[in-house]
Amino acid sequence: MAFNFNWSPLTADAGFYKRARDLLTTALNKSPKPPIIVDDIIVTEFNLGSVPPDLEILEIGDLAEDRFRGIFKMCYSGDAFLTLKTRVQANPLNTCLSAKPGFTSPQPLAAASSLTIPLQITLSEIKLSAFIILVFSKQKGLTIVFRNDPLESLKVSSTFDSIEFVRDYLQRTIESKLRDLMMDELPAIIHRLSLQLWCPDQIAKEDDDSKETSEPGVNPLATPPLDAVDVHGHLLDPAAISELSLDGGPEAQLLFSQKTLLRLSDMTNSQVTSSLDTSTTKDVLIRAWAGPDRFDATATPPTATPNLVRTSSYTASAHTYTFSDSGSQDNGSIPSRPSLVHLHSATAGLSLGSGRHTKSGRKKKTRVVDLRSKARAGTETEPASEQGDETSDAASTATNPMSEPIMPHETLDLPEDELMSSKIRFNRSDRRPSFRTQAPNAPLATQVPSADIRKTDQTEGQASRTSEKAKEPAAPETSKAEWKRSPTGPMSDTSSVILEQAWIMKMAGEIARRVYEEKHRNPGFWDERDDVPPPAYDEAH
Amino acid sequence: MREFMQYITNAFYGATGWNDDNTYKDLNATAKGLIDFPLPRGLRLNLSSLATPHFATSYQLGTIGVVDGSISYLHSTIPLTNIAAQSDRIPLSALLRSYRRLHGLGSRDGQWCWEAEDTTPAGAAQPAASTTSPSATSAGSTLLYGRLYLPQSLLEALVVRRLTPELQVQLSAVSERSLRNGGTILGLMQYDRGKYGIEGLFSTDGGLLGFRGLYNFGGDTSPSSPGSPTGPASSENSGNGQSSEKERIYGRFSAGGEVYYGTLNKSGGMSLGGRFATLPAHRGTPLTATLTINPLMGNINATYAVLAKDYCALATRMEFNVYSYESEWAVGMELWSNRRPAGFLLGADPRNQEVVPEPEVPKIKERSFQAKLEWRLDDEGPGPSVPNAPENCEEYRGVLKARMDQNLRIGLLWEGRAKSLIFSLGTGIDLRKLDEPFRSLGLEIQYSS
């Protein structure tokens, strides 16, 4: 297998630099600026240079024509440069007094008069060294996460190079700001750029999505399935769908095919019990086989991920419940039964409590990540999907991300000692773990699923009671209720995002483990790094 | 509008005979007051009271979307007896007038300018006319002031203590959680010898050390001036020294400078400045001109303020930076009116008209053309030689202040008294953005008893 990384085509595109400059300008002016900067920061020149970065492939998690997941170690010491223009306040007394209460101000008469100086800063000789988690899919564009602080060193040359004090100050300030930029803004910028490159139709949608997600509660019927059918299999027109409301009672359930729901719940129940008879689903659509045009509003996961911190906050919640749920249920046997996998993914968000009655306490035993068997499993199902007709009803849209469900098991496959080591790694060596920002968000994010669990628990309890009498009729009721109550829209969207994030988390842990091992092997290097913080942290204000 | 506590603090300075002209900090206070007057934002309500001559309270409630407020208390060891604290009796000039006339130097007559005009209207302008000299009792007098801003839990404290007649110490502190180290303290030591005044200050914020000084010369400070003209007298009126003194532009020059150095952040600043202001004894148009230079930052700032008529004051300010070639200008205006503010709201009230008798405005003689050409006043006998003295502040009931700067931003402020409420209605207008020109709007109402 060979990878072909093209560095120059990026620069060959005439509009690329202009777009990148605009994106960088908006990113730099977003956060509140220190009082010394009195004007907007404008990126005037930006060049990626001709020297490509060194990439070392550490791990490839997923590989297909339209998808790629991998972890790289990147080292860069090329000739890229960046020129910024802004205006700064040159009077230290002015900046010093501007943020202070006026009551105790010494009220200088003219000593604090302002002197603004245009400033041009050129950043060059950028040296980067980073672990990069790269996720690419044709639908969602390119997502890059830096596992550690990527910036090793850079040279700041400015108008004030002759004045040592100013030069040092600028170097310090810019380094710390650039670190923030790399960790927070750059992934978002790259994501947007990739969306523009590969799926320009997503960009307009992204705005709509972000508007929608900002609403507190999402109506699942706001984005109804593409080809909604009623009980008898007739297509519903959108007008009829729009008339439905969440509390519309039985009408809402008519949206989803009774047959599909029946089958779904059947399979869920077969998971709950240890029944050996697990039916297969025919109408499966492999996401890898469908182009981006096949997936519209419902099928495509929400791509509104400009702020990575926000999206990764899902990860924590996904992490928590996939751990107890799928691990206890499937016991690592999933790869041999690929047909169940997507079913599980479809219901993972719905019937969270389904596994809790029977096997909640059990620990999984498989700890080996076997990617090949999964790949094989994926190919096995392909014929099945080809046979099945391609009309995507509610169920099939919900189960679209065929490959996603495999991923949470990898999260579980981490041995305990690995988890431990990752914790140590976070505490000691990594100063900027990407988890840090999401930690406060995690409790908030978990509230949604936990509420879900509570609700589904009730219905589950009813269902289990009724299923003693008659198992078949009870099942649709359960799933109907779940569909009705689930506060988030099409489950496939969120679950796929969640699972993907879970995979990233797992990879992050893996890297942490590697770094930790390396640290043990070569403690001197890392200790040095730990004890001497980067100059930006030295004199934090 | 000056806040009530500011008014009381000024009254304390007046009662202890402290001359707050003699500080470099307030060198261009006149132009600043005429141009940089604060605009009220939102709705603000002040309830104040000078409960005893020693104790004052003030409560403030405001809303700009969110409701906030403050509580403040003030204690003075010397009684503040002869000031009017009731809002229907407070002289509007004391609260609203921006043009600041110089006080007499070195006499320590203890007469605060506006109060003096009200309480002793006959002889206030002449320092010699002051009857009592409170400097003897002022030593050791103390002012304590505290203010708590409520939602923010911000606490302000101020202690002013007069150690000797020449020496005054001020200690101000702010405490708030968001500040570094929880707050800052500023200590200020002021020494006023009449001819010169110096100040030393220390701030815990950055370990700032500062030194300011102001030196007065010319006008009434020169030793020969009290009785005799400073220059060669005009041949026409050599007989009367008093009148010949006032014939020329009679004022005082002040020059000063300031130096700051932050011991912790190793930064500093300095400036030099000069001022010429006419003294109250000057009979022509009162004017104040200042020039400040910041040699480190290359900043030159010139202001010129003139009290064109008693009801009209104008000010301009030019700023230029020789390093960055940036320039700024701003003009400000203050127009007093003796019409009842909001008269259309309150309705005609003839009783109100009778309560306030129309004062006899002193007749200011126009100078002859010949005199103007020769840059002197008309010859005149030593008759009514007290200019502007019987000015009655109650003549005016409202004032319109306006300013404009080079960005075509306009500030308008209408202040006045309606019944026993003192109101201040202001708006900021940006002519560059004509689609939504009103940048701010505010109303402030003050009541005190």
Coordinates of C-alpha atoms in Angstrom, one line a residue, chain A residues 87 89-93 96-97 99-101 103-118 165 541, chain B residues 24-25 27-28 156-157 172-174 179 184 186 201 205 208 212 258 260 265 267 270-271 292 294 297 299 321 324 326:
Chain A
R87 CA -1.6 48.6 15.0
Q89 CA -0.4 51.0 21.5
A90 CA 3.2 52.0 22.2
N91 CA 2.6 53.8 25.4
P92 CA 2.9 51.3 28.2
L93 CA 1.2 53.6 30.7
C96 CA -1.6 49.6 31.8
L97 CA -4.2 52.1 32.9
A99 CA -8.1 48.1 32.2
K100 CA -7.9 49.5 35.7
P101 CA -10.6 51.1 37.8
F103 CA -11.2 55.5 41.1
T104 CA -7.6 54.6 42.0
S105 CA -6.2 55.7 38.7
P106 CA -3.3 58.2 39.2
Q107 CA -5.0 60.3 36.4
P108 CA -2.0 61.3 34.5
L109 CA -2.5 64.5 32.5
A110 CA -0.7 63.7 29.3
A111 CA 1.7 60.9 30.3
A112 CA -0.8 58.3 29.1
S113 CA -1.5 59.9 25.8
S114 CA -1.7 57.3 23.1
L115 CA 0.8 56.6 20.4
T116 CA -0.4 53.9 17.9
I117 CA 2.2 52.4 15.7
P118 CA 1.5 50.3 12.7
F165 CA 11.9 44.5 25.2
H541 CA -0.4 37.7 33.0
Chain B
Y24 CA -0.9 69.5 37.7
K25 CA -3.6 66.9 37.3
L27 CA -4.2 71.7 34.5
N28 CA -6.7 71.4 31.6
E156 CA -14.4 52.1 46.8
A157 CA -12.9 53.9 49.7
S172 CA -8.1 55.7 47.7
A173 CA -8.7 52.0 47.3
V174 CA -10.8 49.8 45.1
L179 CA -8.8 42.7 39.9
T184 CA -5.6 48.4 44.2
L186 CA -3.5 54.7 45.5
L201 CA 1.8 59.2 44.5
D205 CA -1.0 48.5 40.7
L208 CA 3.6 52.9 40.1
R212 CA 3.8 65.9 39.7
E258 CA 4.7 64.8 35.7
Y260 CA 5.7 58.1 36.4
N265 CA 6.4 46.4 35.0
S267 CA 7.4 51.2 32.3
M270 CA 6.1 61.7 31.6
S271 CA 4.7 65.0 30.3
T292 CA 0.9 69.8 27.2
N294 CA 4.6 64.3 26.0
M297 CA 5.3 59.7 22.9
N299 CA 2.1 63.9 21.7
N321 CA 1.5 63.2 17.5
S324 CA 2.6 58.8 14.1
E326 CA -2.1 61.2 14.1

